[in-house]
mmCIF file of C-alpha atoms in Angstrom:
data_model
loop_
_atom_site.group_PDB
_atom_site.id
_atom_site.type_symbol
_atom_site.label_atom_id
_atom_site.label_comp_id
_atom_site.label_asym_id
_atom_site.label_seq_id
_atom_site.Cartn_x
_atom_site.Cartn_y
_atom_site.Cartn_z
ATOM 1 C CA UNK A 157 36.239 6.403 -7.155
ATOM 2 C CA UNK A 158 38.647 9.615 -7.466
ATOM 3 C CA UNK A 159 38.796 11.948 -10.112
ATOM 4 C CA UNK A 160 41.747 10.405 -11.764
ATOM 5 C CA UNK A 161 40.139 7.260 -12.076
ATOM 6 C CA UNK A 162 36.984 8.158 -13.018
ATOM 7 C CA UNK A 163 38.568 10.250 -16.085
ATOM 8 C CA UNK A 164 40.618 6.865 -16.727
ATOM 9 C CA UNK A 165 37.242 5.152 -17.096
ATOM 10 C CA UNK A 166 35.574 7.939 -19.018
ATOM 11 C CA UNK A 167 38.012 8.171 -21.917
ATOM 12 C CA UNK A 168 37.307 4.594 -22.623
ATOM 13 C CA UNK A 169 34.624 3.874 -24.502
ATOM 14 C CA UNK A 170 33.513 0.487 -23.585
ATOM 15 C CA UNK A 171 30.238 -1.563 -25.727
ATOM 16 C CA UNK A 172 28.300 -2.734 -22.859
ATOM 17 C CA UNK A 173 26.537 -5.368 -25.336
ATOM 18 C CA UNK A 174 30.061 -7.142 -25.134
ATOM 19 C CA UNK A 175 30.334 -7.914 -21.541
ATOM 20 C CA UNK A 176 28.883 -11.456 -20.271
ATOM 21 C CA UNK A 177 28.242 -11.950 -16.453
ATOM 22 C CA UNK A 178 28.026 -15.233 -14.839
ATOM 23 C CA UNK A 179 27.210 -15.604 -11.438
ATOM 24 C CA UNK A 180 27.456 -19.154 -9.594
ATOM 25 C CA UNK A 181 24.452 -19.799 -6.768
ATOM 26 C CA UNK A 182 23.791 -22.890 -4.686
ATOM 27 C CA UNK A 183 21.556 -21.567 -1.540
ATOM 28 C CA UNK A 184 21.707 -17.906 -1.890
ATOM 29 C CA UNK A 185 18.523 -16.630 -0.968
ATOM 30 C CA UNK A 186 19.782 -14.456 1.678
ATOM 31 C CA UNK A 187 21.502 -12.632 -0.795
ATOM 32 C CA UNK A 188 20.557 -12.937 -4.382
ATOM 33 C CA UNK A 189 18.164 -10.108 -4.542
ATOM 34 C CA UNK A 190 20.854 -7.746 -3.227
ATOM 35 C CA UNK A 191 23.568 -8.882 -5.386
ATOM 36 C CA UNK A 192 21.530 -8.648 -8.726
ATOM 37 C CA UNK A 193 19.838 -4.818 -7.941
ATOM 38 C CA UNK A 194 23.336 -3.770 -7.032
ATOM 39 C CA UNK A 195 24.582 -4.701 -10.432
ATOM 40 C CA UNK A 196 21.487 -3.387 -12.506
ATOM 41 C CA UNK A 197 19.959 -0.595 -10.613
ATOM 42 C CA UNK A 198 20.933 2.791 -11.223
ATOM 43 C CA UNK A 199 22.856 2.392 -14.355
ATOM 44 C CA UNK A 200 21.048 1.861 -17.816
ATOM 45 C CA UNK A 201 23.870 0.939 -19.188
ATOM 46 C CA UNK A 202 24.032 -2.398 -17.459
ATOM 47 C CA UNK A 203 20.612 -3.235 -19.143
ATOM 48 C CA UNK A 204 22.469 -3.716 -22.278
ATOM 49 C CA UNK A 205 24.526 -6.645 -20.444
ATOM 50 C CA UNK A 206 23.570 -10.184 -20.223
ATOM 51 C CA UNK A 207 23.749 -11.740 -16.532
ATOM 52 C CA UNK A 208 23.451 -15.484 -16.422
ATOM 53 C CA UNK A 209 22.929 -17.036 -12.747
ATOM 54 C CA UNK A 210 24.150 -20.614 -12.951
ATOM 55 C CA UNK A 211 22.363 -22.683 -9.887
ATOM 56 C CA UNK A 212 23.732 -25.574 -8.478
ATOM 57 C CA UNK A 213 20.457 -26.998 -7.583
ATOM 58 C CA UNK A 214 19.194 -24.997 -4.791
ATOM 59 C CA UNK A 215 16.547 -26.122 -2.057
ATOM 60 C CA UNK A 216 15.903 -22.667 -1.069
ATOM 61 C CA UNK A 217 14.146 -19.860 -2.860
ATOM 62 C CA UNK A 218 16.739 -18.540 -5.047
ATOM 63 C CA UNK A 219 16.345 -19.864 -8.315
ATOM 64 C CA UNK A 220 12.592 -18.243 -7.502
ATOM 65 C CA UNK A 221 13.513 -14.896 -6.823
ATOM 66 C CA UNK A 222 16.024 -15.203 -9.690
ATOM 67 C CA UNK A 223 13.044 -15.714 -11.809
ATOM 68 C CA UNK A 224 10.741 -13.232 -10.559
ATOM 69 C CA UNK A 225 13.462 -10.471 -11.110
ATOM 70 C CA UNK A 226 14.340 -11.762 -14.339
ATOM 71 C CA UNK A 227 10.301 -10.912 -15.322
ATOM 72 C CA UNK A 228 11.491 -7.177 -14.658
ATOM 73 C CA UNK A 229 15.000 -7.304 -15.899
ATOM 74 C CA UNK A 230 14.647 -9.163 -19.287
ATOM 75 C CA UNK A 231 18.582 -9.432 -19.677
ATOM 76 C CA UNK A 232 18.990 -11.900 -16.549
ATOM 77 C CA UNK A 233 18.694 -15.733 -16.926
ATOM 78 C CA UNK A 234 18.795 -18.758 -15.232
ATOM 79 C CA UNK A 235 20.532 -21.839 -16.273
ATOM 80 C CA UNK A 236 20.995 -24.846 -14.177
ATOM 81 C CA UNK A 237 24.152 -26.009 -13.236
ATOM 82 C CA UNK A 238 24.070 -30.177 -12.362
ATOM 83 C CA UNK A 239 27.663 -30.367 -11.394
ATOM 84 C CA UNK A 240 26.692 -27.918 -8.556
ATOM 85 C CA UNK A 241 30.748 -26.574 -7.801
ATOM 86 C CA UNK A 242 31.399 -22.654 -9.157
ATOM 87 C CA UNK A 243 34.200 -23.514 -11.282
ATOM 88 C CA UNK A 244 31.681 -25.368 -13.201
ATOM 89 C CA UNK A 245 28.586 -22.982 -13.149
ATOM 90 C CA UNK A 246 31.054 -20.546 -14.761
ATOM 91 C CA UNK A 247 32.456 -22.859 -17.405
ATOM 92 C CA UNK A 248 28.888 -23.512 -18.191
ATOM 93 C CA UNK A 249 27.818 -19.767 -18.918
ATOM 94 C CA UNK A 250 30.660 -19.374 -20.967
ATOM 95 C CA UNK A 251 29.961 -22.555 -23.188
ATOM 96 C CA UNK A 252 26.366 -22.480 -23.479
ATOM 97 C CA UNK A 253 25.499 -18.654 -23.074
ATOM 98 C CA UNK A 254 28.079 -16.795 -24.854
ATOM 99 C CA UNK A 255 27.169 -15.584 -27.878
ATOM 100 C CA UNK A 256 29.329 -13.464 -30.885
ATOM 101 C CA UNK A 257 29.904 -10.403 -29.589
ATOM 102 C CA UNK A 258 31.158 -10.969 -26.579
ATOM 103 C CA UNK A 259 34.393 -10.240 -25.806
ATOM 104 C CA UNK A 260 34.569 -9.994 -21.807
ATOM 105 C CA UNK A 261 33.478 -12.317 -18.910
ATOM 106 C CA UNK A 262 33.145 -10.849 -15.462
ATOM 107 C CA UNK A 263 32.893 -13.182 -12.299
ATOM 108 C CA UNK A 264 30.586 -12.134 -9.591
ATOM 109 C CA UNK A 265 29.920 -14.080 -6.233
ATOM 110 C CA UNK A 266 26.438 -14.180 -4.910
ATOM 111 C CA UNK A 267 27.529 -13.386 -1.136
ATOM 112 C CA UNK A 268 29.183 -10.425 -1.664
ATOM 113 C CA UNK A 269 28.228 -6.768 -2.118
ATOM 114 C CA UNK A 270 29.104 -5.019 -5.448
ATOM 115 C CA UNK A 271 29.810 -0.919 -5.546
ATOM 116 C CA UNK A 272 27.845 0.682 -8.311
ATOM 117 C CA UNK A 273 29.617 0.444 -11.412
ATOM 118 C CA UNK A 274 31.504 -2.548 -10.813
ATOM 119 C CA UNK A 275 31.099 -4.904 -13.908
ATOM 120 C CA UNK A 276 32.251 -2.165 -16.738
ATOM 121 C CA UNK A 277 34.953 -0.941 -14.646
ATOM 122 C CA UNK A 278 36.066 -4.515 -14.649
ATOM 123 C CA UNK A 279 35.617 -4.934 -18.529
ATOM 124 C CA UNK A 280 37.473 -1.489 -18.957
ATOM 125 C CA UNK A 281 40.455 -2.232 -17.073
ATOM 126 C CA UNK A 282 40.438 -5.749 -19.172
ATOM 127 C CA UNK A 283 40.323 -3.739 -22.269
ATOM 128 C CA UNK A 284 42.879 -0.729 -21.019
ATOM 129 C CA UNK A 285 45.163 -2.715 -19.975
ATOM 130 C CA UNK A 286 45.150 -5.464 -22.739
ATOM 131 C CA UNK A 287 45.214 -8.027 -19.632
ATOM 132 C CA UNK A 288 43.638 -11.909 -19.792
ATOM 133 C CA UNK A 289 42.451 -11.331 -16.801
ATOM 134 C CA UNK A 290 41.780 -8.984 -13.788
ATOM 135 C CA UNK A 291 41.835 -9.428 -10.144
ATOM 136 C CA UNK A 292 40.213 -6.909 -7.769
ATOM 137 C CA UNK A 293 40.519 -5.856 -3.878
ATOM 138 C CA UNK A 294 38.316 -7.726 -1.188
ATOM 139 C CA UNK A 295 37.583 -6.161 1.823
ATOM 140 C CA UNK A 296 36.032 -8.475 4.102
ATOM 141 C CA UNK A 297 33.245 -7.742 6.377
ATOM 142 C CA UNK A 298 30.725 -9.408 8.302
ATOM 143 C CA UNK A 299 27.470 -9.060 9.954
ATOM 144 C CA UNK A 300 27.566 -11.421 13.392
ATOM 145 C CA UNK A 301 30.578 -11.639 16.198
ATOM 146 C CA UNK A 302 32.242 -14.212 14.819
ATOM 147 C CA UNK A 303 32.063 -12.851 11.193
ATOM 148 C CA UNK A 304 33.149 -9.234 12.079
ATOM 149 C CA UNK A 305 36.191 -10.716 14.088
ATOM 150 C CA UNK A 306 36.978 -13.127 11.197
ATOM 151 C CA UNK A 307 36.801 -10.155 8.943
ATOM 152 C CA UNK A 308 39.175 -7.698 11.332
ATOM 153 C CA UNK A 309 41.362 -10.672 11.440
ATOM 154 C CA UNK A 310 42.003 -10.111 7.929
ATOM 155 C CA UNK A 311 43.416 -6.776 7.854
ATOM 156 C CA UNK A 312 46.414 -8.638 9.751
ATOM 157 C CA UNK A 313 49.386 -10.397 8.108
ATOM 158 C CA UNK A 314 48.067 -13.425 9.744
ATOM 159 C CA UNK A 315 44.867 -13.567 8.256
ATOM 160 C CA UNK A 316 45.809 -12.547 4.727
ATOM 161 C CA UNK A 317 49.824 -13.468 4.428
ATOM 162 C CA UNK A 318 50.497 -11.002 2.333
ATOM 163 C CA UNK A 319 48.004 -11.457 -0.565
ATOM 164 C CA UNK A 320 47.412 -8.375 -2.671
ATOM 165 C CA UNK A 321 43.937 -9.219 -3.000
ATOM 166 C CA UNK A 322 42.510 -9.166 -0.344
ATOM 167 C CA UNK A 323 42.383 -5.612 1.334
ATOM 168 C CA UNK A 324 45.321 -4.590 -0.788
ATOM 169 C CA UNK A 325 45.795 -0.697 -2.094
ATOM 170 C CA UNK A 326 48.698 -1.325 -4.672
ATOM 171 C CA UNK A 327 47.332 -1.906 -8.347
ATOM 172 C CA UNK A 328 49.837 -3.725 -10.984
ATOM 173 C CA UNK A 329 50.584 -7.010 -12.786
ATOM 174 C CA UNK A 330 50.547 -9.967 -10.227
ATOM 175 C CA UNK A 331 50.601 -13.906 -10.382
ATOM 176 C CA UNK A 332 47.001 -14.077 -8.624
ATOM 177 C CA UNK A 333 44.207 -12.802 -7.256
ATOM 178 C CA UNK A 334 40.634 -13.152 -6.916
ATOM 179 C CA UNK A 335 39.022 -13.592 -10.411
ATOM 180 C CA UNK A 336 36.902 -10.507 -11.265
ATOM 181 C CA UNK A 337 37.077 -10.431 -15.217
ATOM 182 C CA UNK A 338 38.521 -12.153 -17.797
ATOM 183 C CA UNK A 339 39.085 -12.102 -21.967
ATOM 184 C CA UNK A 340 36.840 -14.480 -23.522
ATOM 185 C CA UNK A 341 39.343 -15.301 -26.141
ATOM 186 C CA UNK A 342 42.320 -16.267 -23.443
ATOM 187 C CA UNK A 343 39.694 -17.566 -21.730
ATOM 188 C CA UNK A 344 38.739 -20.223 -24.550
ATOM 189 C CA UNK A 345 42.286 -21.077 -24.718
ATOM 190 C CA UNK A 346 43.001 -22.422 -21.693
ATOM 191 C CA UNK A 347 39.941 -24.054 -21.281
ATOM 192 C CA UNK A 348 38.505 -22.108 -18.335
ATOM 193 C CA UNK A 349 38.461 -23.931 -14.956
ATOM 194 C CA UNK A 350 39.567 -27.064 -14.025
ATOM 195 C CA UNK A 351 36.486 -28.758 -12.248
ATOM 196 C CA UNK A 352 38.514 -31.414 -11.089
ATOM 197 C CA UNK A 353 39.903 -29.324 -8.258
ATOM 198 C CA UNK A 354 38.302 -28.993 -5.061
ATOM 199 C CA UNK A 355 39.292 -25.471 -4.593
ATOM 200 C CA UNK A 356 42.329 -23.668 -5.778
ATOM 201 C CA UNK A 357 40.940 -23.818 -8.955
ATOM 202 C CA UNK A 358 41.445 -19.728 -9.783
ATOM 203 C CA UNK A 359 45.243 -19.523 -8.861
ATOM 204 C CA UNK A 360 45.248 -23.047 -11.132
ATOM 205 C CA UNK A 361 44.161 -21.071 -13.882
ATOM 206 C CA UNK A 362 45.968 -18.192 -13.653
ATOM 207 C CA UNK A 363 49.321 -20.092 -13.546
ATOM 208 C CA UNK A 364 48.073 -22.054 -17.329
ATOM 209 C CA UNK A 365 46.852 -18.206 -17.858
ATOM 210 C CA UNK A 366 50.553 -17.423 -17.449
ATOM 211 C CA UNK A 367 51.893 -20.671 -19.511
ATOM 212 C CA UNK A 368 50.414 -19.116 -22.203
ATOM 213 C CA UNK A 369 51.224 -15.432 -22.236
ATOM 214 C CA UNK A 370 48.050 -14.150 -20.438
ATOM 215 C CA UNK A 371 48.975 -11.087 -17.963
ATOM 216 C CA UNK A 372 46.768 -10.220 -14.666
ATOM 217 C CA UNK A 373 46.213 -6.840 -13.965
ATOM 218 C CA UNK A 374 45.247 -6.427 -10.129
ATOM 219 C CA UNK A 375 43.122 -3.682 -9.977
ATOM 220 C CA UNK A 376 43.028 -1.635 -6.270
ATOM 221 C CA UNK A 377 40.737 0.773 -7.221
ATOM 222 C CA UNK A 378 38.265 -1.775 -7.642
ATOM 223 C CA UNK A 379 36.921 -3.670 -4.474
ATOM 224 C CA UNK A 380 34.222 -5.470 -3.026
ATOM 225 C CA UNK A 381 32.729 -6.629 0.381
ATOM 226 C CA UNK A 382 33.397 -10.082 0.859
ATOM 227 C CA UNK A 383 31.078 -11.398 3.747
ATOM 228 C CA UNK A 384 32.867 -13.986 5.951
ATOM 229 C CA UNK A 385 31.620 -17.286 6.709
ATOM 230 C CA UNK A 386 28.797 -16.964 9.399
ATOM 231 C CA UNK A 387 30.176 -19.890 11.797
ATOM 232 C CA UNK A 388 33.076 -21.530 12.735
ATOM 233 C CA UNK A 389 32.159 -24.815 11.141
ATOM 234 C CA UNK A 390 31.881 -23.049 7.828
ATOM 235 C CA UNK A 391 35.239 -21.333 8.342
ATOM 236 C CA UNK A 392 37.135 -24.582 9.335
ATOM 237 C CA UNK A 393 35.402 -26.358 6.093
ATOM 238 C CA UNK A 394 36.639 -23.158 3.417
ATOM 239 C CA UNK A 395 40.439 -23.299 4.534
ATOM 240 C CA UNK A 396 40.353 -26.944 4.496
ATOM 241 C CA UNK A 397 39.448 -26.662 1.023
ATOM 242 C CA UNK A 398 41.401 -23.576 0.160
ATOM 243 C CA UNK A 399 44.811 -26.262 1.272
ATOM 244 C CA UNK A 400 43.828 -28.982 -0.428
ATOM 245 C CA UNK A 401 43.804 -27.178 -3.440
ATOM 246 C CA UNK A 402 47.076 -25.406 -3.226
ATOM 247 C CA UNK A 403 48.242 -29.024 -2.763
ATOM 248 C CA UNK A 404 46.486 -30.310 -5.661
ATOM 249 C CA UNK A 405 47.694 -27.468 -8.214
ATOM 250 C CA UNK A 406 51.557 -28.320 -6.587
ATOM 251 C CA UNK A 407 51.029 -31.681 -7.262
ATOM 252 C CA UNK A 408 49.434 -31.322 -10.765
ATOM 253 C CA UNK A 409 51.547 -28.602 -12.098
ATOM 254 C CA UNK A 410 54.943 -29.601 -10.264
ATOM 255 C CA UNK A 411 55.653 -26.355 -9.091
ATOM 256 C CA UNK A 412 56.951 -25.012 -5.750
ATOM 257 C CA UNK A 413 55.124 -23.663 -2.983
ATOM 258 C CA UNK A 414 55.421 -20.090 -1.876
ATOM 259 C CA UNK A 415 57.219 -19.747 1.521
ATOM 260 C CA UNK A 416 54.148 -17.634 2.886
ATOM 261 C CA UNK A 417 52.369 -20.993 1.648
ATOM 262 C CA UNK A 418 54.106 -23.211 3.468
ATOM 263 C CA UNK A 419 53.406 -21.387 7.040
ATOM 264 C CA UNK A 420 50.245 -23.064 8.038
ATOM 265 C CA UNK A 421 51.258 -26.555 7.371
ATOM 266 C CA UNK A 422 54.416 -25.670 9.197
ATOM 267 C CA UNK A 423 52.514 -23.976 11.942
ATOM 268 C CA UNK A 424 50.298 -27.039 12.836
ATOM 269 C CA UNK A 425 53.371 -29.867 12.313
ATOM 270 C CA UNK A 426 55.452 -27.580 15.227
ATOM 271 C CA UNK A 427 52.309 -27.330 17.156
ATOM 272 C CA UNK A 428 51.137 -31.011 16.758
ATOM 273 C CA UNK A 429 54.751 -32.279 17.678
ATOM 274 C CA UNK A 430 55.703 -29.689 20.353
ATOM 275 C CA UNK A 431 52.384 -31.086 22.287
ATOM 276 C CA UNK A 432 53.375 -34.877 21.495
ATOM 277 C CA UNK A 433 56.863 -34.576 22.749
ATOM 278 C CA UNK A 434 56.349 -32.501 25.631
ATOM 279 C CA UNK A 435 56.503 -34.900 28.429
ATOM 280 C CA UNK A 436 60.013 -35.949 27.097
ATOM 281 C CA UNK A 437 61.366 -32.009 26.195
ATOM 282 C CA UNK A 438 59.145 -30.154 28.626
ATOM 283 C CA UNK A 439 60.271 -26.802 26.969
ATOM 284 C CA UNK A 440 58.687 -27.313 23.765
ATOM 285 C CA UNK A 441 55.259 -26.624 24.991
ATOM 286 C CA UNK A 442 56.402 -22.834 24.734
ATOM 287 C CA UNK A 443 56.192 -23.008 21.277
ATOM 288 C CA UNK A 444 52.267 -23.318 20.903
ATOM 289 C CA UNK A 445 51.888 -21.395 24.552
ATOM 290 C CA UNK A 446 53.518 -18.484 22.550
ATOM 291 C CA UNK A 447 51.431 -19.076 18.998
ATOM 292 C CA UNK A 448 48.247 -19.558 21.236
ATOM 293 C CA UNK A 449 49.689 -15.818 23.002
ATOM 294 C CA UNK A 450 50.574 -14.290 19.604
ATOM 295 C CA UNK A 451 47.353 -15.150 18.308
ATOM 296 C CA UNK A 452 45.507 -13.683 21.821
ATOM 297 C CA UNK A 453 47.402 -10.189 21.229
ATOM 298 C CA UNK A 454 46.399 -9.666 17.725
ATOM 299 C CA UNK A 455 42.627 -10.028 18.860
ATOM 300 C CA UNK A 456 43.397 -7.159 22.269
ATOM 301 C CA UNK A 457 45.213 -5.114 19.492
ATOM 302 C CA UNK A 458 41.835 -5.433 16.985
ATOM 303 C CA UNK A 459 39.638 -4.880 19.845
ATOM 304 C CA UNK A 460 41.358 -2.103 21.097
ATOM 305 C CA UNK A 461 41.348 -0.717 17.524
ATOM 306 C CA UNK A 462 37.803 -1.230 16.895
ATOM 307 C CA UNK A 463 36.642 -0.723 20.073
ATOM 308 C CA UNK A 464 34.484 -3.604 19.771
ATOM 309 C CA UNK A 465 34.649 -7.187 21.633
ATOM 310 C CA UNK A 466 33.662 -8.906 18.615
ATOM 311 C CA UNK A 467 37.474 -8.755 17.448
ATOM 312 C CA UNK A 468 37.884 -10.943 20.204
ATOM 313 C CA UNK A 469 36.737 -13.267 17.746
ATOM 314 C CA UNK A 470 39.715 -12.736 15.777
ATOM 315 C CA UNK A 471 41.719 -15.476 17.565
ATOM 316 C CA UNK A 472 39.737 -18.603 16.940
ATOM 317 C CA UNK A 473 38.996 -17.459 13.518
ATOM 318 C CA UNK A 474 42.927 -16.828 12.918
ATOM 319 C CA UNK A 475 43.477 -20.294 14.669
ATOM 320 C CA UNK A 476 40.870 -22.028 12.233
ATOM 321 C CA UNK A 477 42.458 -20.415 8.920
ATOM 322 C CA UNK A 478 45.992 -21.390 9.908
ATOM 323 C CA UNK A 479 44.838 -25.381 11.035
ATOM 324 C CA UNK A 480 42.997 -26.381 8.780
ATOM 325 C CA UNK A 481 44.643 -24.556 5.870
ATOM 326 C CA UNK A 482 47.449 -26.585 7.117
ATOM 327 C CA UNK A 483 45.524 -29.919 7.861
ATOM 328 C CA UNK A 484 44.092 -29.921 4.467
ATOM 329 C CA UNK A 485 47.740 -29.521 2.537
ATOM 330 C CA UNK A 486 49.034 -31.845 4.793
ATOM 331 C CA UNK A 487 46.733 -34.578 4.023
ATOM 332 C CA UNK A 488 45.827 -34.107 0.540
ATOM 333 C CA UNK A 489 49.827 -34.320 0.056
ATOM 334 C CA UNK A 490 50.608 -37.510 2.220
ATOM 335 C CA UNK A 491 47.316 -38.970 -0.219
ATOM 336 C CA UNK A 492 48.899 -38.314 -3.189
ATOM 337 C CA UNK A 493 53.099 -38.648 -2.329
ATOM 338 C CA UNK A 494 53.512 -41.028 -4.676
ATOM 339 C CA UNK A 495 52.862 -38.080 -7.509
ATOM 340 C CA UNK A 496 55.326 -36.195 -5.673
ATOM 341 C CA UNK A 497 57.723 -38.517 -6.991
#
């Protein structure tokens, strides 16, 4: 944090009494512990804020090391979450953990590493800047090959297409972005998530944010490590999601598509089709020759850059993102044309 901003964070007074954290888990043992002592270690004041962990039924020890910290830090809980999905672990704190006086809700993911500080900052910057909610920066990282190159592939306009949020350095108001904080009181009136979505579900409630007045403030001073997913399998199954539920908030809101939106679906029709009709238009196979190439150079370029093979990684991970991104639009769309209508 600079000077500036740490003055801009000083001169606001902030109670940390009204500041509720919920924090979705389903599996996390690898990372729980982490996550929780870099929230409450090394700053008293974050003794004074209630953290809720809402697991989705784990089979591995985390809802026992949640419990054995919570024995040293008496404002963490555990609640159980039976509907399992995030969207509904954090509807859940909010509805049956929220009490009086409080006014702010900060998100935090269990696989992903928090600077010191992080949760007031967030409820400042709701309270500064009177927003309903606040989006912050992710910087993704990784720890294997294949997580380090899918990470590197994300400082590219290929991996990210332009999002603000993730590894962006411009603060301001914006549409989206990934959910750090929110005010309870906007909040309440929208509802909170929509756990009818399969993913999607925080850019579907920042557009009813939006119907309703609500502004989001993207913060760049504030970021986070966001650990990629370890394997390709796990990869191929997130974008799949993340299209299906840019189709389903299109389809359920009746609103257009960004044109960066619209590449990956694009992307894999002009690939798919180029490859079906290239016996009859032999010339068409250059079109996925030169995305396969395009793709190739962006991981020599990272691994030049880096100095570091693992960016070689960056070209399967790109091609997974942009596929089944793509696949999953595609076919949640064609299942549900008839609400297109």
């Amino acid at each position: 944090m600079n000077a500036l901003s740490q003055s801009f964070y000083t001169a606001h007074a902030l109670d940390p009494r009204s500041v509720l954290v919920a924090i979705p888990t389903f599996n996390e043992e690898a990372h729980i512990a982490n996550t929780l002592r870099e929230l409450l270690d090394n700053d008293v004041a974050m003794l004074s804020v209630k953290i809720v962990v809402a697991d989705g039924g784990s089979t591995d020890r985390t809802c026992e090391i949640v419990t054995r910290l919570a024995e040293r830090y008496p404002n963490l809980e555990l609640i159980h979450n039976p509907d399992r999905i995030q969207a509904a672990a954090i509807n859940r704190v909010v509805e049956t953990c929220a009490e009086a006086h409080h006014e702010y809700l900060v998100r935090v993911d269990a696989h992903a590493k928090y600077p010191r500080g992080y949760v007031l900052r967030v409820a400042k910057t709701l309270m500064v800047h009177d927003a309903a909610a606040v989006a912050t920066v992710m910087d993704s990282v990784g720890d294997n090959c294949f997580q380090r190159g899918s990470a590197w592939a994300m400082e590219t306009i290929l991996g990210t297409g332009g999002s603000s949020h993730r590894g962006g350095h411009k603060s301001g108001y914006v549409d989206h972005g990934h959910h750090a904080g929110f005010r309870l009181d906007f909040w309440r009136q929208t509802g909170g998530y929509d756990t009818t979505f399969i993913a999607n579900e925080d850019a579907e409630l920042d557009y009813r944010l939006g119907m309703i007045g609500g502004k989001i403030w993207l913060d760049a001073t504030i970021r986070l490590d966001y650990i990629m997913r370890a394997t390709a399998m796990k990869l191929a199954k997130q974008y799949w999601n993340y299209g299906t539920g840019r189709a389903q908030t299109i389809l359920h809101h009746k609103i257009q598509p960004r044109l960066r939106q619209m590449v990956p679906p694009v992307i894999l029709l002009v690939n798919l089709f180029s490859i079906l009709l290239a016996t009859t238009f032999p010339m068409l196979i250059l079109l996925p020759v030169s995305y396969v190439l395009i793709l190739a150079g962006t991981a020599l370029f990272l691994a030049a850059k880096h100095r570091c093979k693992c960016a070689l990684m960056a070209a399967p991970a790109l091609f997974i993102m942009h596929q089944c991104w793509g696949a999953g639009f595609l076919v949640y769309m064609l299942r549900n044309v008839r609400r297109w209508v």
